[in-house]
Short mmCIF file of C-alpha atoms in Angstrom, two decimals:
data_model
loop_
_atom_site.label_atom_id
_atom_site.label_comp_id
_atom_site.label_asym_id
_atom_site.label_seq_id
_atom_site.Cartn_x
_atom_site.Cartn_y
_atom_site.Cartn_z
CA MET A 450 9.14 23.57 -3.36
CA LEU A 451 6.86 20.51 -3.34
CA PRO A 452 5.85 19.19 -6.80
CA LYS A 453 2.51 20.57 -7.84
CA GLU A 454 1.19 17.19 -9.13
CA PHE A 455 2.14 15.60 -5.82
CA LEU A 456 0.20 18.22 -3.83
CA THR A 457 -2.83 17.91 -6.11
CA ARG A 458 -2.91 14.16 -5.63
CA MET A 459 -2.51 14.35 -1.87
CA GLN A 460 -5.24 17.02 -1.59
CA SER A 461 -7.58 14.77 -3.52
CA LEU A 462 -6.77 11.80 -1.25
CA LEU A 463 -6.69 13.53 2.15
CA GLY A 464 -9.53 16.02 1.81
CA GLU A 465 -9.93 18.03 4.98
CA GLU A 466 -6.70 16.57 6.41
CA PHE A 467 -4.65 18.06 3.58
CA PRO A 468 -3.91 21.48 5.16
CA ALA A 469 -2.33 19.81 8.21
CA PHE A 470 -0.39 17.46 5.91
CA GLU A 471 0.93 20.35 3.79
CA LEU A 472 1.81 22.38 6.87
CA SER A 473 3.92 19.52 8.27
CA PHE A 474 6.47 20.09 5.46
CA GLU A 475 7.27 23.52 6.92
CA ARG A 476 8.55 21.97 10.17
CA GLU A 477 12.18 21.02 10.70
CA PRO A 478 12.86 17.29 10.05
CA TYR A 479 12.88 15.17 13.19
CA LYS A 480 16.31 13.74 14.07
CA ALA A 481 16.80 10.51 15.96
CA LEU A 482 19.26 7.79 16.86
CA ARG A 483 18.80 4.16 17.80
CA VAL A 484 20.86 2.58 20.57
CA ASN A 485 22.82 -0.47 19.38
CA THR A 486 21.88 -3.06 21.97
CA GLU A 487 24.48 -5.43 20.59
CA LYS A 488 27.04 -3.09 22.15
CA ILE A 489 25.34 -1.47 25.14
CA THR A 490 22.04 -1.56 27.02
CA VAL A 491 19.65 1.36 26.63
CA GLU A 492 19.96 2.02 30.38
CA ASP A 493 23.75 2.14 30.27
CA PHE A 494 23.75 4.35 27.23
CA LEU A 495 21.36 6.85 28.82
CA ARG A 496 23.73 7.06 31.81
CA ILE A 497 26.66 8.17 29.60
CA SER A 498 24.84 9.98 26.79
CA PRO A 499 25.89 13.62 26.30
CA PHE A 500 22.71 14.37 24.31
CA ALA A 501 19.25 15.55 25.33
CA LEU A 502 17.10 12.56 24.37
CA ARG A 503 13.41 11.68 24.36
CA ARG A 504 12.00 8.35 23.32
CA VAL A 505 10.59 7.50 19.89
CA PRO A 506 7.29 5.93 21.02
CA TRP A 507 7.15 3.02 18.54
CA THR A 508 10.76 1.77 19.07
CA GLU A 509 12.13 0.65 22.44
CA ASN A 510 15.68 1.84 21.73
CA GLY A 511 14.99 4.88 19.53
CA PHE A 512 15.43 8.48 20.73
CA TYR A 513 14.93 11.94 19.26
CA TYR A 514 17.84 14.29 19.79
CA GLU A 515 17.97 18.06 19.68
CA VAL A 516 18.71 19.99 16.45
CA GLY A 517 21.95 21.44 17.84
CA ASP A 518 23.38 18.04 18.86
CA GLN A 519 25.86 16.35 16.52
CA PRO A 520 25.96 12.66 17.43
CA GLY A 521 27.66 11.78 14.16
CA ARG A 522 30.80 13.61 15.32
CA HIS A 523 31.00 12.00 18.77
CA PRO A 524 33.40 9.06 19.55
CA PHE A 525 30.33 7.03 20.58
CA HIS A 526 29.28 7.00 16.90
CA GLU A 527 32.58 5.49 15.80
CA ALA A 528 32.24 2.92 18.59
CA GLY A 529 28.95 1.86 17.10
CA LEU A 530 26.86 2.65 20.17
CA TYR A 531 24.06 4.01 18.00
CA TYR A 532 22.81 4.35 14.48
CA ILE A 533 21.47 7.75 13.34
CA GLN A 534 18.14 6.93 11.77
CA GLU A 535 15.01 8.81 10.69
CA PRO A 536 12.33 7.93 13.30
CA SER A 537 9.73 6.67 10.80
CA ALA A 538 12.36 4.35 9.33
CA MET A 539 12.63 2.62 12.74
CA ALA A 540 9.09 1.33 12.48
CA PRO A 541 9.12 -1.62 9.99
CA ALA A 542 11.89 -3.88 11.34
CA PRO A 543 10.31 -4.69 14.75
CA PHE A 544 7.19 -5.99 13.01
CA LEU A 545 9.30 -8.74 11.40
CA GLU A 546 9.63 -10.18 14.93
CA VAL A 547 12.98 -11.85 14.31
CA LYS A 548 14.24 -14.39 16.86
CA GLU A 549 17.60 -15.87 17.78
CA GLY A 550 18.65 -18.68 15.46
CA GLU A 551 16.46 -17.72 12.48
CA ARG A 552 17.43 -17.24 8.85
CA VAL A 553 16.65 -13.62 7.92
CA LEU A 554 17.02 -11.59 4.71
CA ASP A 555 17.10 -7.80 4.39
CA LEU A 556 16.68 -7.65 0.63
CA CYS A 557 17.13 -3.90 -0.08
CA ALA A 558 19.33 -3.10 2.82
CA ALA A 559 21.48 0.03 2.26
CA PRO A 560 22.51 2.07 4.12
CA GLY A 561 21.94 -0.43 6.93
CA GLY A 562 19.63 1.04 9.52
CA LYS A 563 17.05 -1.76 9.35
CA THR A 564 19.75 -4.44 9.02
CA THR A 565 21.30 -3.32 12.30
CA GLN A 566 17.85 -3.37 13.96
CA LEU A 567 17.27 -6.94 12.77
CA ALA A 568 20.74 -8.05 13.91
CA ALA A 569 20.14 -6.65 17.38
CA GLY A 570 16.87 -8.61 17.58
CA MET A 571 18.74 -11.84 16.66
CA LYS A 572 21.37 -11.25 19.38
CA GLY A 573 24.18 -12.68 17.29
CA GLU A 574 22.47 -16.03 16.77
CA GLY A 575 21.26 -17.33 13.39
CA LEU A 576 22.02 -15.97 9.96
CA LEU A 577 21.27 -12.58 8.47
CA ILE A 578 21.89 -11.81 4.78
CA SER A 579 21.92 -8.11 4.08
CA ASN A 580 21.71 -7.42 0.36
CA GLU A 581 21.99 -4.26 -1.74
CA ILE A 582 21.98 -4.21 -5.57
CA HIS A 583 23.85 -0.91 -6.04
CA PRO A 584 27.67 -1.36 -5.49
CA ALA A 585 28.44 2.00 -3.90
CA ARG A 586 25.50 1.71 -1.52
CA ALA A 587 26.46 -1.88 -0.73
CA ARG A 588 29.92 -0.67 0.39
CA ILE A 589 28.27 1.86 2.78
CA LEU A 590 26.05 -0.94 4.07
CA SER A 591 29.10 -3.13 4.73
CA GLU A 592 30.85 -0.29 6.58
CA ASN A 593 27.83 0.18 8.86
CA VAL A 594 27.62 -3.57 9.54
CA GLU A 595 31.26 -3.38 10.66
CA ARG A 596 30.83 -0.24 12.76
CA MET A 597 27.92 -1.75 14.66
CA GLY A 598 29.96 -4.86 15.53
CA LEU A 599 27.66 -7.38 13.87
CA VAL A 600 28.93 -10.96 13.84
CA ASN A 601 26.27 -13.06 12.05
CA THR A 602 25.69 -10.84 9.03
CA ILE A 603 26.61 -11.61 5.45
CA VAL A 604 26.65 -8.60 3.07
CA THR A 605 25.89 -9.31 -0.61
CA ASN A 606 25.73 -7.04 -3.67
CA GLU A 607 23.23 -8.90 -5.88
CA SER A 608 20.00 -8.57 -7.79
CA PRO A 609 16.96 -10.15 -6.10
CA GLU A 610 16.60 -12.47 -9.13
CA LYS A 611 20.11 -13.93 -8.77
CA LEU A 612 19.82 -14.27 -5.01
CA ALA A 613 16.54 -16.14 -5.37
CA LYS A 614 18.23 -18.80 -7.51
CA VAL A 615 20.76 -19.48 -4.77
CA VAL A 616 18.46 -19.47 -1.71
CA PRO A 617 14.95 -20.48 -2.79
CA GLY A 618 12.53 -21.09 0.09
CA TYR A 619 15.41 -20.53 2.50
CA PHE A 620 14.40 -17.72 4.88
CA ASP A 621 12.12 -17.61 7.96
CA LYS A 622 11.73 -13.86 7.70
CA ILE A 623 12.32 -11.29 4.90
CA LEU A 624 12.27 -7.52 5.03
CA VAL A 625 11.61 -5.67 1.75
CA ASP A 626 12.25 -1.98 2.35
CA ALA A 627 11.60 -1.29 -1.31
CA PRO A 628 13.22 1.45 -3.45
CA CYS A 629 10.50 4.05 -3.96
CA SER A 630 9.70 7.56 -5.13
CA GLY A 631 10.81 8.92 -1.75
CA GLU A 632 7.93 11.30 -1.00
CA GLY A 633 8.65 10.84 2.70
CA MET A 634 12.08 12.36 2.07
CA PHE A 635 10.87 15.68 0.66
CA ARG A 636 11.22 17.59 3.96
CA LYS A 637 14.79 16.48 4.68
CA ASN A 638 16.06 16.19 1.10
CA GLU A 639 15.20 18.85 -1.47
CA GLU A 640 16.75 16.74 -4.23
CA ALA A 641 14.13 14.08 -3.66
CA ALA A 642 11.39 16.59 -4.46
CA GLY A 643 13.24 17.80 -7.53
CA GLU A 644 13.57 14.23 -8.89
CA TRP A 645 9.93 13.29 -8.33
CA SER A 646 7.56 12.72 -11.19
CA PRO A 647 4.35 10.67 -11.76
CA GLU A 648 6.31 8.63 -14.26
CA ASN A 649 8.89 7.74 -11.56
CA VAL A 650 6.12 6.64 -9.23
CA THR A 651 4.94 4.19 -11.87
CA LEU A 652 8.49 3.05 -12.60
CA CYS A 653 9.07 2.41 -8.86
CA SER A 654 5.81 0.44 -8.54
CA ARG A 655 6.85 -1.86 -11.35
CA ARG A 656 10.23 -2.38 -9.72
CA GLN A 657 8.54 -3.15 -6.41
CA ASP A 658 6.38 -5.82 -8.11
CA GLN A 659 9.52 -7.52 -9.38
CA ILE A 660 11.27 -7.37 -6.03
CA LEU A 661 8.28 -8.80 -4.16
CA GLU A 662 8.02 -11.59 -6.72
CA GLU A 663 11.64 -12.64 -6.00
CA ALA A 664 11.19 -12.21 -2.22
CA ALA A 665 8.20 -14.63 -2.34
CA LYS A 666 10.47 -17.30 -3.86
CA MET A 667 12.98 -16.97 -1.01
CA LEU A 668 10.53 -17.20 1.89
CA ARG A 669 9.80 -20.61 3.34
CA PRO A 670 6.20 -21.81 3.84
CA GLY A 671 4.93 -20.32 7.08
CA GLY A 672 7.41 -17.45 6.82
CA ARG A 673 6.79 -13.74 7.46
CA LEU A 674 7.51 -10.82 5.12
CA VAL A 675 7.40 -7.12 5.96
CA TYR A 676 7.09 -4.69 3.04
CA SER A 677 7.81 -1.01 3.56
CA THR A 678 8.38 2.23 1.63
CA CYS A 679 9.07 5.87 2.52
CA THR A 680 6.48 7.20 0.05
CA PHE A 681 2.82 8.21 0.29
CA ALA A 682 1.93 7.08 -3.26
CA PRO A 683 -0.93 4.54 -3.15
CA GLU A 684 0.38 2.98 -6.35
CA GLU A 685 3.56 1.99 -4.49
CA ASP A 686 1.92 1.16 -1.10
CA GLU A 687 -1.53 -0.40 -1.02
CA GLY A 688 -1.26 -0.84 -4.77
CA SER A 689 1.95 -2.91 -4.58
CA ILE A 690 0.52 -5.12 -1.88
CA SER A 691 -2.77 -5.59 -3.70
CA ARG A 692 -1.11 -6.52 -6.99
CA PHE A 693 1.16 -8.98 -5.13
CA LEU A 694 -1.71 -10.66 -3.28
CA HIS A 695 -3.76 -10.99 -6.46
CA GLU A 696 -0.85 -13.05 -7.84
CA HIS A 697 0.02 -14.84 -4.60
CA PRO A 698 -3.06 -16.12 -2.73
CA GLU A 699 -0.74 -18.12 -0.48
CA PHE A 700 0.10 -14.81 1.27
CA SER A 701 -2.23 -12.79 3.57
CA VAL A 702 -2.02 -9.46 5.40
CA GLN A 703 -1.53 -9.93 9.14
CA TYR A 704 -3.35 -7.77 11.69
CA VAL A 705 -1.35 -6.24 14.53
CA LYS A 706 -2.30 -3.52 16.94
CA LYS A 707 -1.20 -0.16 15.50
CA PRO A 708 1.02 2.10 17.62
CA GLU A 709 -0.52 5.46 18.54
CA GLY A 710 -0.49 7.82 15.55
CA PHE A 711 -0.22 5.08 12.93
CA GLN A 712 -3.05 5.17 10.39
CA ALA A 713 -4.82 2.23 8.75
CA GLY A 714 -4.02 1.44 5.12
CA ARG A 715 -6.38 2.98 2.59
CA PRO A 716 -7.90 0.40 0.22
CA ASP A 717 -10.25 3.16 -1.01
CA TRP A 718 -7.24 4.95 -2.55
CA ILE A 719 -6.60 2.23 -5.19
CA MET A 720 -8.54 0.29 -7.81
CA HIS A 721 -9.12 -3.45 -7.29
CA PRO A 722 -8.10 -3.66 -3.59
CA VAL A 723 -7.72 -7.05 -1.93
CA PRO A 724 -9.18 -7.85 1.56
CA GLY A 725 -6.96 -6.90 4.50
CA LEU A 726 -5.37 -3.69 3.16
CA GLU A 727 -6.90 -1.77 6.11
CA ASP A 728 -4.53 -3.82 8.31
CA THR A 729 -1.49 -2.31 6.62
CA MET A 730 -0.13 0.90 8.15
CA ARG A 731 0.56 4.48 7.15
CA LEU A 732 2.83 6.77 9.10
CA MET A 733 1.81 10.30 8.06
CA PRO A 734 3.91 13.38 8.93
CA HIS A 735 0.94 15.37 10.23
CA LYS A 736 0.05 12.52 12.64
CA ILE A 737 3.47 11.52 14.05
CA GLU A 738 6.89 13.03 14.72
CA GLY A 739 8.54 11.58 11.65
CA GLU A 740 8.85 11.93 7.88
CA GLY A 741 6.41 9.17 6.95
CA HIS A 742 6.39 5.48 5.98
CA TYR A 743 4.13 2.68 4.82
CA LEU A 744 4.34 -0.95 5.96
CA ALA A 745 2.50 -4.22 5.47
CA ILE A 746 3.00 -7.51 7.34
CA LEU A 747 2.49 -10.59 5.17
CA GLN A 748 2.31 -14.24 6.18
CA LYS A 749 2.95 -17.15 3.80
CA GLU A 750 0.71 -20.18 4.45
CA SER A 751 2.48 -23.26 5.80
CA GLY A 752 1.25 -25.78 3.25
CA PRO A 753 0.31 -29.39 3.81
CA GLY A 754 3.59 -30.41 5.43
CA GLY A 755 3.79 -27.49 7.85
CA SER A 756 6.86 -25.29 8.05
CA PHE A 757 10.28 -26.57 7.06
CA LEU A 758 13.81 -25.41 6.40
CA CYS A 759 15.15 -25.56 2.87
CA THR A 760 18.83 -25.98 1.97
CA ALA A 761 20.44 -23.56 -0.41
CA ALA A 762 20.86 -24.55 -4.05
CA GLY A 763 24.59 -25.05 -3.59
CA GLY A 764 24.41 -26.59 -0.13
CA GLU A 765 26.29 -25.23 2.88
CA GLU A 766 29.60 -23.43 2.86
CA LYS A 767 32.48 -25.64 3.93
CA GLY A 768 34.81 -24.14 6.55
CA LEU A 769 38.55 -24.47 7.11
CA SER A 770 40.21 -27.13 9.19
CA GLU A 771 41.77 -25.98 12.51
CA LYS A 772 45.22 -26.30 10.97
CA GLU A 773 44.34 -23.83 8.28
CA TYR A 774 43.70 -21.00 10.78
CA ARG A 775 46.30 -21.95 13.35
CA ASP A 776 47.91 -18.48 13.30
CA PHE A 777 44.57 -16.95 14.35
CA THR A 778 44.30 -19.46 17.18
CA LEU A 779 47.79 -18.37 18.35
CA PHE A 780 46.70 -14.73 18.22
CA CYS A 781 43.70 -15.54 20.37
CA GLU A 782 45.82 -17.41 22.94
CA GLU A 783 48.19 -14.49 23.24
CA ASN A 784 45.69 -11.63 23.22
CA LEU A 785 42.22 -12.74 24.16
CA ARG A 786 40.75 -14.10 27.40
CA GLU A 787 38.06 -15.78 25.34
CA PHE A 788 36.86 -15.92 21.75
CA PRO A 789 33.11 -15.50 22.20
CA PHE A 790 31.83 -16.17 18.69
CA ARG A 791 30.77 -19.38 16.94
CA GLY A 792 30.66 -20.18 13.26
CA ILE A 793 32.75 -21.52 10.40
CA TYR A 794 36.13 -20.13 9.35
CA LEU A 795 36.53 -18.97 5.76
CA ARG A 796 39.55 -17.72 3.91
CA PHE A 797 39.57 -15.36 0.95
CA GLY A 798 43.12 -14.71 -0.17
CA GLU A 799 44.93 -13.60 2.99
CA GLN A 800 41.70 -12.56 4.73
CA LEU A 801 40.04 -14.68 7.42
CA TYR A 802 36.34 -14.51 8.22
CA LEU A 803 33.97 -16.16 10.65
CA GLY A 804 30.78 -17.04 8.80
CA PRO A 805 27.49 -17.98 10.51
CA ALA A 806 27.17 -21.72 11.16
CA GLY A 807 25.29 -23.53 8.38
CA MET A 808 25.60 -20.56 6.00
CA PRO A 809 24.66 -21.21 2.34
CA ALA A 810 27.40 -21.73 -0.25
CA LEU A 811 28.05 -18.32 -1.78
CA LYS A 812 29.78 -19.35 -4.99
CA GLY A 813 28.71 -17.16 -7.88
CA LEU A 814 27.43 -14.30 -5.70
CA LYS A 815 29.03 -10.91 -5.18
CA VAL A 816 29.87 -11.06 -1.45
CA LEU A 817 31.31 -7.99 0.27
CA ARG A 818 31.37 -9.46 3.79
CA PRO A 819 30.86 -13.23 4.32
CA GLY A 820 30.50 -12.75 8.09
CA LEU A 821 32.79 -11.27 10.73
CA HIS A 822 36.16 -10.19 9.29
CA LEU A 823 38.77 -11.54 11.75
CA GLY A 824 41.93 -10.23 10.16
CA THR A 825 44.81 -10.85 7.77
CA PHE A 826 47.42 -13.58 7.55
CA LYS A 827 50.86 -12.02 7.37
CA LYS A 828 54.23 -13.82 7.18
CA ASN A 829 54.49 -15.88 10.38
CA ARG A 830 51.76 -13.89 12.20
CA PHE A 831 48.15 -12.85 12.19
CA GLU A 832 46.99 -9.17 12.24
CA PRO A 833 43.50 -8.59 13.72
CA SER A 834 40.88 -6.58 11.84
CA HIS A 835 39.06 -3.42 12.85
CA ALA A 836 35.82 -5.39 12.60
CA LEU A 837 37.06 -7.83 15.25
CA ALA A 838 37.95 -4.95 17.54
CA LEU A 839 34.45 -3.48 17.21
CA ALA A 840 32.83 -6.83 17.94
CA LEU A 841 34.82 -7.51 21.13
CA ARG A 842 34.35 -6.22 24.67
CA PRO A 843 37.15 -5.24 27.05
CA THR A 844 36.41 -8.20 29.33
CA GLN A 845 37.23 -10.55 26.45
CA VAL A 846 40.80 -9.30 25.78
CA ARG A 847 43.98 -9.48 27.86
CA ARG A 848 44.92 -5.80 27.37
CA TYR A 849 42.70 -2.79 26.93
CA ILE A 850 42.79 0.97 27.45
CA ASN A 851 39.66 2.84 28.42
CA LEU A 852 39.56 6.44 27.24
CA SER A 853 37.14 9.08 28.47
CA ALA A 854 34.67 10.62 26.01
CA GLU A 855 35.51 13.97 27.61
CA GLY A 856 38.76 15.71 26.69
CA ASN A 857 40.70 14.88 23.57
CA GLU A 858 42.20 11.42 24.03
CA ALA A 859 39.50 9.58 22.10
CA ALA A 860 39.57 12.22 19.36
CA ARG A 861 43.38 11.84 19.13
CA PHE A 862 43.05 8.10 18.73
CA LEU A 863 40.36 8.51 16.05
CA SER A 864 42.65 10.87 14.12
CA GLY A 865 45.41 8.23 14.05
CA GLN A 866 47.76 9.73 16.66
CA THR A 867 50.12 7.68 18.76
CA LEU A 868 49.27 7.58 22.46
CA THR A 869 51.54 7.22 25.51
CA TYR A 870 50.53 4.47 27.91
CA LYS A 871 53.24 3.45 30.31
CA ASP A 872 51.35 0.92 32.48
CA GLY A 873 50.48 -1.69 29.91
CA GLU A 874 52.34 -4.83 28.83
CA LYS A 875 53.56 -5.39 25.30
CA GLY A 876 51.05 -6.63 22.68
CA TRP A 877 47.77 -5.93 20.99
CA CYS A 878 45.54 -3.69 23.04
CA LEU A 879 41.85 -2.95 22.59
CA VAL A 880 41.24 0.77 22.78
CA CYS A 881 37.85 1.66 24.25
CA VAL A 882 35.80 4.76 25.03
CA GLU A 883 33.73 4.58 28.21
CA GLY A 884 34.10 0.80 28.14
CA CYS A 885 33.10 0.31 24.48
CA SER A 886 35.65 -0.73 21.78
CA LEU A 887 36.97 1.77 19.27
CA GLY A 888 39.81 -0.12 17.61
CA TRP A 889 43.20 -1.72 18.03
CA GLY A 890 46.49 -0.34 19.24
CA LYS A 891 49.80 -2.14 19.78
CA LEU A 892 51.79 -1.47 22.92
CA THR A 893 55.60 -1.38 22.87
CA ALA A 894 57.74 0.30 25.51
CA GLY A 895 54.98 2.55 26.82
CA ILE A 896 53.90 3.69 23.36
CA LEU A 897 50.60 2.71 21.81
CA LYS A 898 51.00 2.44 18.06
CA ASN A 899 47.69 3.40 16.43
CA HIS A 900 46.00 0.78 14.22
CA TYR A 901 42.77 2.69 13.60
CA PRO A 902 42.13 2.30 9.84
CA LYS A 903 43.54 5.18 7.82
CA GLY A 904 40.37 5.47 5.70
CA LEU A 905 38.28 6.11 8.82
CA ARG A 906 40.55 8.61 10.60
CA LYS A 907 39.08 12.00 11.56
CA GLY A 908 40.92 15.24 10.91
#
């Protein structure tokens, strides 16, 4: 049941469009996945995909799948070949137009769909900080960053206010997918409708004002910010942007050509609108095949000196000397054909990470993942991490096994079972499915000992 006050408001706003809007909530939610181009090309994925797919028109690598398909239970999901994502939610990230080598912030990032979109656009170059204030959601975010094989992504669990003190004026691009009243979730999540209230809309709008205020501090002059929500409430959409621009005349709304089905923002739905709100975008469920979204593209003026890069408040993180990660170097010499990633080596207890080059000093922040987790120092040896396995390709290791997605071999590996493999030489072995990494095994005398993490095992 949709909230009565919500329907009354939308009827007043939409007028003759309202019956089509209301009817859209009776349809089944649209289901989609987005191919992870950090792991596989769209063309190669379509060749091996077991699902009936059709393209999401506003995203190059997004595809609708059929209601009966279960991509979340397929080995390709555990290999990080795709991210299951609501189709409307795929819209904001491409408008940030990230490039290789940039500094990028996803400020409200959990569960990670937009972060993984941004990382794919950066192609492993530059620095991406993916932040989430809620600890449980931040852990889910970190797990998705690992599954998708991201190498240049730092996951933090901080408030925007604290983050802004550490990295003021630091980022080229910022995505603010703001916490909202979730009206675009009503069709797929009955709890969202039950929790809705006009008071919560107002509460969310105030929180959005605070988040945008901190985001503005972290964006460099000349930088770009994309704001998005999954709600239809004008107070949280055009209202949030209008209030922000009233306080920040150094920002302006950027015009871009709207994809088919996207609607112009509605300055007539709020009081005291600023110029340019018609260039923001509404994704409405009676106009597109998706649940709905709002997005605005903002540009910060360059200032008298043009654009520049600011250093973090604490400077840059200092990496380890080669001597301090010698055991990892030995592991690479014995088990890899090449180590394809660049960055600085960091040690936390017995854990070794590869952080993005030039990363800011993270002292005082809650950091869940300071880059790519490489593995653990053990007594006289180094044990590689699951994250490293998911970031590597079979051509980069000395030993690998390629399992078929058909049959039960991949499922057996994912459940933690030992496999028999008589042709391989002794040592660490990358286990793959259809040429894409799943995890580590260790070969000894024709037996592959399973090193798939116990907490991720199926069945």
